[in-house]
PDB file of C-alpha atoms and ligand atoms in Angstrom:
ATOM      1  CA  UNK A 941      33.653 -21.017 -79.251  1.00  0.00           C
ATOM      2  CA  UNK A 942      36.549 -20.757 -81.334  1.00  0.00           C
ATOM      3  CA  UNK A 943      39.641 -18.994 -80.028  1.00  0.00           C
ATOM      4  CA  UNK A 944      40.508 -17.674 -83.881  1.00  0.00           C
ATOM      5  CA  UNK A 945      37.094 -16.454 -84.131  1.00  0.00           C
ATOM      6  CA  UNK A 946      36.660 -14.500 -80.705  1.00  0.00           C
ATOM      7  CA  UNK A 947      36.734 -10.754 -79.937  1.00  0.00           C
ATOM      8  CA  UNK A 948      40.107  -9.846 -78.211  1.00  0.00           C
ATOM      9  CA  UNK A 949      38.702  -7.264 -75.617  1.00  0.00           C
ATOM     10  CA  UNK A 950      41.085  -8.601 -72.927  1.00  0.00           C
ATOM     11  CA  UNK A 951      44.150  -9.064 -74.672  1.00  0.00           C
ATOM     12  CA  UNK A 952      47.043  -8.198 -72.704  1.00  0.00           C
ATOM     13  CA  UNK A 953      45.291  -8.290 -69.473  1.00  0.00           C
ATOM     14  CA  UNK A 954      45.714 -10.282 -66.514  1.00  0.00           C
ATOM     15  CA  UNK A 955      42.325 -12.114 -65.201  1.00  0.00           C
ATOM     16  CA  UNK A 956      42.186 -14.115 -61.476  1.00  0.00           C
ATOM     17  CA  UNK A 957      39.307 -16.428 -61.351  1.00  0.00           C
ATOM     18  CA  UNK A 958      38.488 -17.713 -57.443  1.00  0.00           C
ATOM     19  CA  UNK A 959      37.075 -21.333 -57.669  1.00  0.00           C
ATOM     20  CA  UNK A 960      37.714 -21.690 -61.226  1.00  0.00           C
ATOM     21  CA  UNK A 961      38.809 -25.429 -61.823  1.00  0.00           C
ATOM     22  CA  UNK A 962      34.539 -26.673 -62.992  1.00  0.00           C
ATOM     23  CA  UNK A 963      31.557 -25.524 -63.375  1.00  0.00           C
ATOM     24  CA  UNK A 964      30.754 -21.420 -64.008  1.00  0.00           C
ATOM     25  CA  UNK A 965      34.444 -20.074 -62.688  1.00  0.00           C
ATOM     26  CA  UNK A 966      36.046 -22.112 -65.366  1.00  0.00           C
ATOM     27  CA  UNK A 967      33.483 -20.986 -67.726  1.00  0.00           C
ATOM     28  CA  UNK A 968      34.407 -17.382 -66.759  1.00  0.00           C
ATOM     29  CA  UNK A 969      38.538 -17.935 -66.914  1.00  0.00           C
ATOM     30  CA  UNK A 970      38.219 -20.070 -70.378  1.00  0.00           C
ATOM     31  CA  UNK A 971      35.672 -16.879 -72.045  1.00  0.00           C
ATOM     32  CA  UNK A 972      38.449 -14.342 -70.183  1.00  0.00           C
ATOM     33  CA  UNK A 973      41.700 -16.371 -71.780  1.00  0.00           C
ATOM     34  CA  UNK A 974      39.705 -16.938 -75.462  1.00  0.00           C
ATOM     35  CA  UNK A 975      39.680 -13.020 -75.483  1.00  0.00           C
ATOM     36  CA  UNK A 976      42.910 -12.644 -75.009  1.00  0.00           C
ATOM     37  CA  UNK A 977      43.493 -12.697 -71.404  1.00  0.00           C
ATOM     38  CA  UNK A 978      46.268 -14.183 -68.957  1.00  0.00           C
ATOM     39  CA  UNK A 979      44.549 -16.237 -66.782  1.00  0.00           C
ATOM     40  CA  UNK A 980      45.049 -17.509 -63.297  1.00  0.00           C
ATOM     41  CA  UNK A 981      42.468 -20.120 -62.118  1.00  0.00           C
ATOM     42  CA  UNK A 982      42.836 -21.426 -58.634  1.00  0.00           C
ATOM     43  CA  UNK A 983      40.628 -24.165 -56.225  1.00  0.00           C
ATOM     44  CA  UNK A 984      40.748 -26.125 -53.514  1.00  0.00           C
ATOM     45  CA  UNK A 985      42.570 -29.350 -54.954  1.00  0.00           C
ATOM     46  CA  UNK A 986      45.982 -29.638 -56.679  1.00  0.00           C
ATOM     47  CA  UNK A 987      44.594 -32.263 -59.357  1.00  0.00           C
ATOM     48  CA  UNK A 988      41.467 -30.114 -60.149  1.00  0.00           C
ATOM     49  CA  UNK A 989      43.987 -27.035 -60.668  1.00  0.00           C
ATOM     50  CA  UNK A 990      46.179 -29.384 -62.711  1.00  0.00           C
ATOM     51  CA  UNK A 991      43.611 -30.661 -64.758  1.00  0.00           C
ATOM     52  CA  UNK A 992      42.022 -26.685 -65.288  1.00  0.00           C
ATOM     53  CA  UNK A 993      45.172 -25.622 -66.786  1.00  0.00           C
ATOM     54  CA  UNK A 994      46.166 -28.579 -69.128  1.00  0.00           C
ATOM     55  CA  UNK A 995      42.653 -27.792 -70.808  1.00  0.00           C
ATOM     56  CA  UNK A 996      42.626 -24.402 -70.891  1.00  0.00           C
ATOM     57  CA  UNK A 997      46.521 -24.649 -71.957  1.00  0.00           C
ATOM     58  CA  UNK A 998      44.929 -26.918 -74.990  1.00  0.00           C
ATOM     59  CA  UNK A 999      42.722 -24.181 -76.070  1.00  0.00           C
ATOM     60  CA  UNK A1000      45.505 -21.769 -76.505  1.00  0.00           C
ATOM     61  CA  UNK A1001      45.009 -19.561 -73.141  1.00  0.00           C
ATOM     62  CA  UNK A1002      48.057 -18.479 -71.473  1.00  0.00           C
ATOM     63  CA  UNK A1003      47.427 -19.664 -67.608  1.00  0.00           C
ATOM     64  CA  UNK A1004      48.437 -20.471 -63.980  1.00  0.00           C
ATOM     65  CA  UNK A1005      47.160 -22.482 -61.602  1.00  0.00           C
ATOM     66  CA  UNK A1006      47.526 -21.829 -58.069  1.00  0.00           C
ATOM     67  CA  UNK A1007      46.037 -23.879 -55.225  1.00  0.00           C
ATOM     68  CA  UNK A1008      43.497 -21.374 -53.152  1.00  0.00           C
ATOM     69  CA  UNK A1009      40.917 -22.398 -50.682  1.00  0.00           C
ATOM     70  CA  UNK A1010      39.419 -18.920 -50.124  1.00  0.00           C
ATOM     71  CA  UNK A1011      39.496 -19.046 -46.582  1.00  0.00           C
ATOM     72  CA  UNK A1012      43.014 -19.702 -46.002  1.00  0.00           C
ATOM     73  CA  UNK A1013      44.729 -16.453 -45.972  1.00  0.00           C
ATOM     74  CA  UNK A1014      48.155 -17.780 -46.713  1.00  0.00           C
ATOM     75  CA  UNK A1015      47.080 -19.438 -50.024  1.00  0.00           C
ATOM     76  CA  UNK A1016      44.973 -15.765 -51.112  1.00  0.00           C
ATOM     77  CA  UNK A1017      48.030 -14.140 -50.326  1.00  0.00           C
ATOM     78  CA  UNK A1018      49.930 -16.860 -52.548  1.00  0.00           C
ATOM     79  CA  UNK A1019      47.593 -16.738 -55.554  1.00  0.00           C
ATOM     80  CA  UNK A1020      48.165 -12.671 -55.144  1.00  0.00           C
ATOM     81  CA  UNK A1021      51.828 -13.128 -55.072  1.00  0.00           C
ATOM     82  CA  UNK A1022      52.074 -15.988 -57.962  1.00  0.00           C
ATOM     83  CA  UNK A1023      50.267 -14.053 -60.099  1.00  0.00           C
ATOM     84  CA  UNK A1024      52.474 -10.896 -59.766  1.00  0.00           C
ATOM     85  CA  UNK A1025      55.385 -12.940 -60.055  1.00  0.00           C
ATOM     86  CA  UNK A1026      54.271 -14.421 -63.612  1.00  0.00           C
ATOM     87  CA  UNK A1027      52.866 -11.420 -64.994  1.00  0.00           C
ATOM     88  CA  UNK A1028      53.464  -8.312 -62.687  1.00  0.00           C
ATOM     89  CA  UNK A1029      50.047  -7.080 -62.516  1.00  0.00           C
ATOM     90  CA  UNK A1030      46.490  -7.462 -62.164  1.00  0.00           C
ATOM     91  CA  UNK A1031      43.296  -6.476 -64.031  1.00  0.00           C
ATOM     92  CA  UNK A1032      40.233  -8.637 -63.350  1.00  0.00           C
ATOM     93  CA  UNK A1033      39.655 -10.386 -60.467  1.00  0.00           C
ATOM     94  CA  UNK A1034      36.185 -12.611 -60.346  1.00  0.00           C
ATOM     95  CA  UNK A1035      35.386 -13.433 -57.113  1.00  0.00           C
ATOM     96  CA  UNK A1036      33.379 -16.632 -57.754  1.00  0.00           C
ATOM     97  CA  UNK A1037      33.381 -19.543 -54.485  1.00  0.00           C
ATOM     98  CA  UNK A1038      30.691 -20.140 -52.271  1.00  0.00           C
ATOM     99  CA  UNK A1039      29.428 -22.782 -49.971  1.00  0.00           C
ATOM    100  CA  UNK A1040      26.074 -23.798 -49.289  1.00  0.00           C
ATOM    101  CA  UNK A1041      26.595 -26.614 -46.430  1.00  0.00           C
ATOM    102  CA  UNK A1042      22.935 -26.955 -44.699  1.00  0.00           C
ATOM    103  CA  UNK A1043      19.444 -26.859 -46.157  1.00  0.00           C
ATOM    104  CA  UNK A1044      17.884 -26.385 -42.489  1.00  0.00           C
ATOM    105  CA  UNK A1045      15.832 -23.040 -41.628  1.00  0.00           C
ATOM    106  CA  UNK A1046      18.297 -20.004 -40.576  1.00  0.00           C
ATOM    107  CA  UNK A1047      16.561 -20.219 -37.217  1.00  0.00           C
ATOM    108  CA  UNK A1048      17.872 -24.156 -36.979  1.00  0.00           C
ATOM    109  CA  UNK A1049      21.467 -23.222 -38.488  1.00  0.00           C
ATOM    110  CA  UNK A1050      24.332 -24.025 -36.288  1.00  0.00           C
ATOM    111  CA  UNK A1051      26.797 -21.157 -35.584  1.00  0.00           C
ATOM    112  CA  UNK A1052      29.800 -22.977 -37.024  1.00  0.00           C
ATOM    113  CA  UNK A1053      27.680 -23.110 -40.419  1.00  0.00           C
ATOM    114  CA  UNK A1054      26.468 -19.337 -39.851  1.00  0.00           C
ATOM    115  CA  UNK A1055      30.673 -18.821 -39.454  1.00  0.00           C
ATOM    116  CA  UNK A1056      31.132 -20.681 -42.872  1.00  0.00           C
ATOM    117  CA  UNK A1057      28.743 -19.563 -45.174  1.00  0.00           C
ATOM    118  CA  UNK A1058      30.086 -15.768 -43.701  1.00  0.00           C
ATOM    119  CA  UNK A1059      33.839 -16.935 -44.300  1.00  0.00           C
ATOM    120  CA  UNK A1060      33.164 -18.262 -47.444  1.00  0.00           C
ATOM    121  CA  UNK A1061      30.474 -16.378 -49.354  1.00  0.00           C
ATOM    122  CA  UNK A1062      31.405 -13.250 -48.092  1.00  0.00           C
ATOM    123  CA  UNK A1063      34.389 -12.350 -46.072  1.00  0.00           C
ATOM    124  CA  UNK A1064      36.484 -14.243 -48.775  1.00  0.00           C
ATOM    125  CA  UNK A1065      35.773 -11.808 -51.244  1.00  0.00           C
ATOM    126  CA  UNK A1066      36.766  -8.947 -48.412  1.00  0.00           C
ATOM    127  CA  UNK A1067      39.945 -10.427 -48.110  1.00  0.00           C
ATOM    128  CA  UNK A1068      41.254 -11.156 -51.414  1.00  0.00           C
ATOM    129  CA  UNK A1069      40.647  -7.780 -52.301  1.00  0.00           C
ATOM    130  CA  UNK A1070      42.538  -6.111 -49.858  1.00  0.00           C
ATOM    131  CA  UNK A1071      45.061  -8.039 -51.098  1.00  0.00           C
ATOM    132  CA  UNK A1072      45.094  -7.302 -54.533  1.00  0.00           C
ATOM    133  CA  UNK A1073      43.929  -3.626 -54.350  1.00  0.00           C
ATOM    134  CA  UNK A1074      47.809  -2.664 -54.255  1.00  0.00           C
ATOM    135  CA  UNK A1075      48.148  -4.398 -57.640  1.00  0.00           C
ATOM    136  CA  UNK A1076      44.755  -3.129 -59.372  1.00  0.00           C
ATOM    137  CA  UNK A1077      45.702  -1.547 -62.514  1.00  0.00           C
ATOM    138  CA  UNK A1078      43.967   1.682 -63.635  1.00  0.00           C
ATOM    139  CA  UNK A1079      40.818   0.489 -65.383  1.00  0.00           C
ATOM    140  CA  UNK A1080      40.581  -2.611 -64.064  1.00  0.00           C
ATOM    141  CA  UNK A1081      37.402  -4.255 -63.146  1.00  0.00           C
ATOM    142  CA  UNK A1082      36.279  -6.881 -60.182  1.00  0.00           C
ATOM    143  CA  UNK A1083      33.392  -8.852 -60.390  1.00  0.00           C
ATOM    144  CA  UNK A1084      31.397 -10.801 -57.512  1.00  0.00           C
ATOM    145  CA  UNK A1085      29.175 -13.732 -58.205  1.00  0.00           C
ATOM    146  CA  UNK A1086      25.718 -13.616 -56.310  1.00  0.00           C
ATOM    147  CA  UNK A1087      22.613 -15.461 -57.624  1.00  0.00           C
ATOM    148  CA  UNK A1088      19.141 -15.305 -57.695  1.00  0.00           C
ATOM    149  CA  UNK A1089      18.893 -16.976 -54.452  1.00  0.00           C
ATOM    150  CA  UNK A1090      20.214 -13.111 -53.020  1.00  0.00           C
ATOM    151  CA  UNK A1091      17.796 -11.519 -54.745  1.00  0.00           C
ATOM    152  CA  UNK A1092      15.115 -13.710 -53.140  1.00  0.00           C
ATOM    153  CA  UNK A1093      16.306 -16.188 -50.634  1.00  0.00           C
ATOM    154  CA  UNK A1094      14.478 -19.573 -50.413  1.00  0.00           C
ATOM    155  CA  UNK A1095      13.232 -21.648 -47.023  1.00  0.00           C
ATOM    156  CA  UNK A1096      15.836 -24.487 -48.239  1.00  0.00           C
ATOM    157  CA  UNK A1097      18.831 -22.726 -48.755  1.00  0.00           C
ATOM    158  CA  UNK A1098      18.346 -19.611 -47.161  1.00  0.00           C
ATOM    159  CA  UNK A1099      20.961 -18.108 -45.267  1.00  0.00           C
ATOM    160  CA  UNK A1100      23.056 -18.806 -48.531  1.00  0.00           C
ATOM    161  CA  UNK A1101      20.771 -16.402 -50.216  1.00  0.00           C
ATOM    162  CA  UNK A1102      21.049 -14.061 -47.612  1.00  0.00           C
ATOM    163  CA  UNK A1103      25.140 -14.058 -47.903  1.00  0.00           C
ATOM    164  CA  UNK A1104      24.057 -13.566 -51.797  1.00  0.00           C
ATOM    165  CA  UNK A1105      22.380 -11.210 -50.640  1.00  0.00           C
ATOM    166  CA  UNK A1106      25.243  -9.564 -48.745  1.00  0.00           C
ATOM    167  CA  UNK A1107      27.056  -9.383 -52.126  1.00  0.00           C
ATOM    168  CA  UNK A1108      24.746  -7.392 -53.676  1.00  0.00           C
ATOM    169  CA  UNK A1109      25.386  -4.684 -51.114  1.00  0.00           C
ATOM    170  CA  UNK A1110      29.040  -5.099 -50.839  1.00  0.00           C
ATOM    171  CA  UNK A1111      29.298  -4.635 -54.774  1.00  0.00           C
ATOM    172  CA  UNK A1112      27.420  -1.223 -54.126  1.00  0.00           C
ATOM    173  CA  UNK A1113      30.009  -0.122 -51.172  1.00  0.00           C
ATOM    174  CA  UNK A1114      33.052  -1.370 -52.977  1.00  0.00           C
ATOM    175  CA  UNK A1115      32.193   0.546 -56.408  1.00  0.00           C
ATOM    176  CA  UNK A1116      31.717   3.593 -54.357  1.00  0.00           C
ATOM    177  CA  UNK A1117      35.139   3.084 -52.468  1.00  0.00           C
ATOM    178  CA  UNK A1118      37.259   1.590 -55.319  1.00  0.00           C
ATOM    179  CA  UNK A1119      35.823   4.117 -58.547  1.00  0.00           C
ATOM    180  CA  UNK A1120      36.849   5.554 -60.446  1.00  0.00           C
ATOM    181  CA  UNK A1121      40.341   3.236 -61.287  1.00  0.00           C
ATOM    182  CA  UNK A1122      38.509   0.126 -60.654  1.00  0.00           C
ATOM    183  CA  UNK A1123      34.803  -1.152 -61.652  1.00  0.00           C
ATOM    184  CA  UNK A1124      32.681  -3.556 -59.111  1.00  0.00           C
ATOM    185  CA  UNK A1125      30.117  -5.539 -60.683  1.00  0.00           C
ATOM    186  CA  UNK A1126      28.158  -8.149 -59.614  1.00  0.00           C
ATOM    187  CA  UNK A1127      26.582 -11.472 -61.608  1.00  0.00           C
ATOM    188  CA  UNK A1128      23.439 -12.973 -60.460  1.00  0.00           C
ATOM    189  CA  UNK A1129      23.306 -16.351 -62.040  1.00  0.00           C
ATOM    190  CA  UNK A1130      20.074 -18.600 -62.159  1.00  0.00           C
ATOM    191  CA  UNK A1131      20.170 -21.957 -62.428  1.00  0.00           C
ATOM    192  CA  UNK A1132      22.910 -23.552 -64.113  1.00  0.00           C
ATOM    193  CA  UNK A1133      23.578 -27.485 -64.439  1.00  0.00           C
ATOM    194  CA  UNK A1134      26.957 -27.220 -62.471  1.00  0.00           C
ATOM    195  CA  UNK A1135      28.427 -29.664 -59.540  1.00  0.00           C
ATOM    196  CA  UNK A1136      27.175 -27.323 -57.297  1.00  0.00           C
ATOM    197  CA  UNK A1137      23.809 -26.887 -58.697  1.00  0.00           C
ATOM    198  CA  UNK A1138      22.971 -31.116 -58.475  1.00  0.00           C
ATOM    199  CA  UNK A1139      22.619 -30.555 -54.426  1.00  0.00           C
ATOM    200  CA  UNK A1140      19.700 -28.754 -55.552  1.00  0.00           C
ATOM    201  CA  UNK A1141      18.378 -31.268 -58.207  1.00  0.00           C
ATOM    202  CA  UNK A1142      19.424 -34.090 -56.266  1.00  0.00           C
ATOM    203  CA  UNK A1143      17.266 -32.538 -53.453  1.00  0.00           C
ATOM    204  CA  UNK A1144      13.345 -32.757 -53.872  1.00  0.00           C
ATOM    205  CA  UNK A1145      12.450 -30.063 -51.539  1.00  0.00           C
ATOM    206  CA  UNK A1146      15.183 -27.649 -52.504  1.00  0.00           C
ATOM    207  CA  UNK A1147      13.846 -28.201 -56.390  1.00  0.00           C
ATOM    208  CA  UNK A1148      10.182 -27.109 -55.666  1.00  0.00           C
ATOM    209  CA  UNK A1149      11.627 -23.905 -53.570  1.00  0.00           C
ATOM    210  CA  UNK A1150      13.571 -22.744 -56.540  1.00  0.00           C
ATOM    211  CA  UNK A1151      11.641 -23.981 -58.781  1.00  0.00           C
ATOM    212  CA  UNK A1152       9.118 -21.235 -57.556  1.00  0.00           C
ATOM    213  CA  UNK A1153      11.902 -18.768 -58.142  1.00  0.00           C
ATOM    214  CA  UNK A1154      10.647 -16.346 -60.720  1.00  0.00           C
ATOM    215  CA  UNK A1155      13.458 -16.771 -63.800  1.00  0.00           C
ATOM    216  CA  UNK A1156      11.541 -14.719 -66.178  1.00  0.00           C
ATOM    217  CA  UNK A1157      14.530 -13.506 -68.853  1.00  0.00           C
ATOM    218  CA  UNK A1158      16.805 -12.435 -67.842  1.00  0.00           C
ATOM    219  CA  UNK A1159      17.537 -15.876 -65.378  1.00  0.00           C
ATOM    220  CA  UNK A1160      20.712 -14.131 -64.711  1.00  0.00           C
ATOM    221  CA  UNK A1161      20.765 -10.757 -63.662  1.00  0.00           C
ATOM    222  CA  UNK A1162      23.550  -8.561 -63.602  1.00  0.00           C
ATOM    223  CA  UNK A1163      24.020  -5.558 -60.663  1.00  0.00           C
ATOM    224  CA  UNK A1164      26.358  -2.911 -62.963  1.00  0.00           C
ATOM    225  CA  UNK A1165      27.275   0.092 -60.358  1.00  0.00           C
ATOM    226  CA  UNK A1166      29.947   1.975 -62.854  1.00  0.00           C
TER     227      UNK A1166
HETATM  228  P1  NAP B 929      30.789 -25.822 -59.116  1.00  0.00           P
HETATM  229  O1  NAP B 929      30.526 -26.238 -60.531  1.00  0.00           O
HETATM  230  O2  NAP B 929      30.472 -26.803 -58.033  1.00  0.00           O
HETATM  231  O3  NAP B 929      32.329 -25.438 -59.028  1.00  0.00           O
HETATM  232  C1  NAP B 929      32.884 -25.126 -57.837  1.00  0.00           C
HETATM  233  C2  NAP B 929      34.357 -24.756 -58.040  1.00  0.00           C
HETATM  234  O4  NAP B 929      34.755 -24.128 -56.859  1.00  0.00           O
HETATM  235  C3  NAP B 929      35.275 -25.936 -58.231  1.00  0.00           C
HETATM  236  O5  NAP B 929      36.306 -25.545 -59.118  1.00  0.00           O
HETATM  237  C4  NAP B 929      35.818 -26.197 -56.825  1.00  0.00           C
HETATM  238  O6  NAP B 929      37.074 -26.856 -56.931  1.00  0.00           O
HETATM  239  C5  NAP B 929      35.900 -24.757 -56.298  1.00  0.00           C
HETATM  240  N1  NAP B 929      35.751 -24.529 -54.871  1.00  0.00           N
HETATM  241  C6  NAP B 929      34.788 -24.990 -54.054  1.00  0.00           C
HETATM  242  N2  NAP B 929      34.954 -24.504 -52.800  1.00  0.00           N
HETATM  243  C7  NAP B 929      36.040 -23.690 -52.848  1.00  0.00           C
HETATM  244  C8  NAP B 929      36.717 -22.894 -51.885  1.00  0.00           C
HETATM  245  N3  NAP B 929      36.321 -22.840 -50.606  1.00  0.00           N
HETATM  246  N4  NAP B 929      37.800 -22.180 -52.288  1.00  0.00           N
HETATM  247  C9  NAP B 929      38.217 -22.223 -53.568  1.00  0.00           C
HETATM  248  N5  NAP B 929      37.631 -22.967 -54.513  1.00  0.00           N
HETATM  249  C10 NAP B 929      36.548 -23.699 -54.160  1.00  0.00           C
HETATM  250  O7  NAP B 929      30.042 -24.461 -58.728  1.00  0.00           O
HETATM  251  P2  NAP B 929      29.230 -23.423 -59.645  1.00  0.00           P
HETATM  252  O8  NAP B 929      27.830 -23.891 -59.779  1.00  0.00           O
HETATM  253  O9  NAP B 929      30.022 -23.116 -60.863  1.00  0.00           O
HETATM  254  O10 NAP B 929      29.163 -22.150 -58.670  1.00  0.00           O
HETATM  255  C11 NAP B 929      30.057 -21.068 -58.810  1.00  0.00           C
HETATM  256  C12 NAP B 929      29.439 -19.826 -58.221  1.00  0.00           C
HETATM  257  O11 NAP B 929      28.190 -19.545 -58.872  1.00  0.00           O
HETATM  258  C13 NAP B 929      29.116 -19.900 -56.723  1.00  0.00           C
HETATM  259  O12 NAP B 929      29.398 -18.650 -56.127  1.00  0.00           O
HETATM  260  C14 NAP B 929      27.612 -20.153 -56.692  1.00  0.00           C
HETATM  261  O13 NAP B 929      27.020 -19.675 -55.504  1.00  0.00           O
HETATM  262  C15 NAP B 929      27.186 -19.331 -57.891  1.00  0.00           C
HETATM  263  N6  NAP B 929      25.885 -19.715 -58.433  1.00  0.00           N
HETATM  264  C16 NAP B 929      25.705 -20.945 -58.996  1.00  0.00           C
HETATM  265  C17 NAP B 929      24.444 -21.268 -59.516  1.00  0.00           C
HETATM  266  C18 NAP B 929      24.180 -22.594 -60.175  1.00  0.00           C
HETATM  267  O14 NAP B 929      22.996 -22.879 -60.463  1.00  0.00           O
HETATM  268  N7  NAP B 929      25.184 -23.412 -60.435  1.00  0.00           N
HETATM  269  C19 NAP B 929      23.409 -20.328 -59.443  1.00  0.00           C
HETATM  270  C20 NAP B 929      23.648 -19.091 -58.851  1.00  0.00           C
HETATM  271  C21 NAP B 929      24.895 -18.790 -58.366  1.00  0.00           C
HETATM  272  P3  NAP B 929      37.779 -27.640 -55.689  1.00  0.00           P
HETATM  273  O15 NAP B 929      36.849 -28.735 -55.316  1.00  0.00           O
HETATM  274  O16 NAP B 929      39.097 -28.114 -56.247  1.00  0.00           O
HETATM  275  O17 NAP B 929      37.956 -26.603 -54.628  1.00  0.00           O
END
């Protein structure tokens, strides 16, 4: 994946990636900054943001890094306001953390998880674009990520599916309520060999739930409202 080689269909736009320091949100920000895009990747930890940017920096991809733990409000507002401050607008925002703390039955799940996976997986997403809608450009485009799991939630990690699930219907509202200046999409990825994805092969019952997910092609599938 040369940068010299790659298509430039996001050059001179501005790109915020949620939970984009590993795994498929740094994926997303390094494809976004290789085609031209400004980048702004944000996580949890200083030293994982750090780290992010020097690589991304070494491929050529004008970025930020701004510490965000989606549920703090003060740090979404912060990644809002440090990305207007170093580039004055904003184009593409990927919506991309999750949790999935519990693998028991949603019946057995304690309230304070119920209240994470919500905060998290879902309300997150709510948030950060409130905050941003005042700086969406014309044309610009936000993305969720789902998965699989929301399309068909499994006994060990099932009320995460179900917040996946949630997604799928916010993406539908938020098209119809943000078109026609702004696109909502949504990305349902399969399995993919990330940090987060070795609690499920680490896990023997969790791997023979989703391993009878059916991932005929396409193993990710993508919701495209407008
Ligand atoms: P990952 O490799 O474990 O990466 C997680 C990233 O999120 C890290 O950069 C981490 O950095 C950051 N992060 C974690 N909690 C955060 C929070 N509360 N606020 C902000 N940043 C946070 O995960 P992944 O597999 O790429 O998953 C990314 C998305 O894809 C998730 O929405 C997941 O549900 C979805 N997905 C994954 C798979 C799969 O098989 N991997 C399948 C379907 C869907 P810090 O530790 O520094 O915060």
């Amino acid at each position: 994946m040369e940068k010299m080689k790659m298509a430039k269909r996001f050059q001179g736009k501005v790109a915020i990636v949620t939970a984009s320091t590993q795994g498929i949100g740094f994926g997303i920000a390094e494809r976004l900054g290789l085609e031209g895009a400004s980048v702004v990747v944000s996580s949890r930890k200083q030293k994982n943001v750090d780290e992010a940017v020097v690589k991304l920096k070494a491929r050529g991809i004008e970025v930020i890094g701004v510490v965000c733990h989606v549920s703090n409000g003060q740090q979404r507002k912060n990644l809002i306001n440090q990305t207007i401050e170093k580039f004055g607008k904003i184009d593409v925002v990927v919506s991309n953390a999750a949790a999935n703390p519990s693998v028991d039955s949603i019946l057995q799940t304690k309230e304070s998880v119920l209240d994470k996976l919500w905060d998290i997986n879902v309300k997150s997403s709510i948030l950060l674009l409130q905050d941003a809608a005042p700086h969406l450009q014309k044309g610009s485009s936000v993305v969720l990520i789902s998965s699989i799991a929301g399309y068909q939630p499994q006994s060990s990690m099932a009320m995460y599916g179900v917040t996946k699930t949630a997604l799928l219907g916010l993406t539908k509202a938020l098209a119809a309520e943000m078109a026609p200046d702004t696109r909502v999409n949504c990305v349902a990825p399969g399995f993919v060999p990330t940090h987060f994805a070795e609690y499920i092969t680490s896990n023997d019952g969790v791997v023979s739930s989703v391993s009878s997910l059916k991932l005929s092609p396409p193993s990710s599938l993508t919701l495209a409202v407008n």
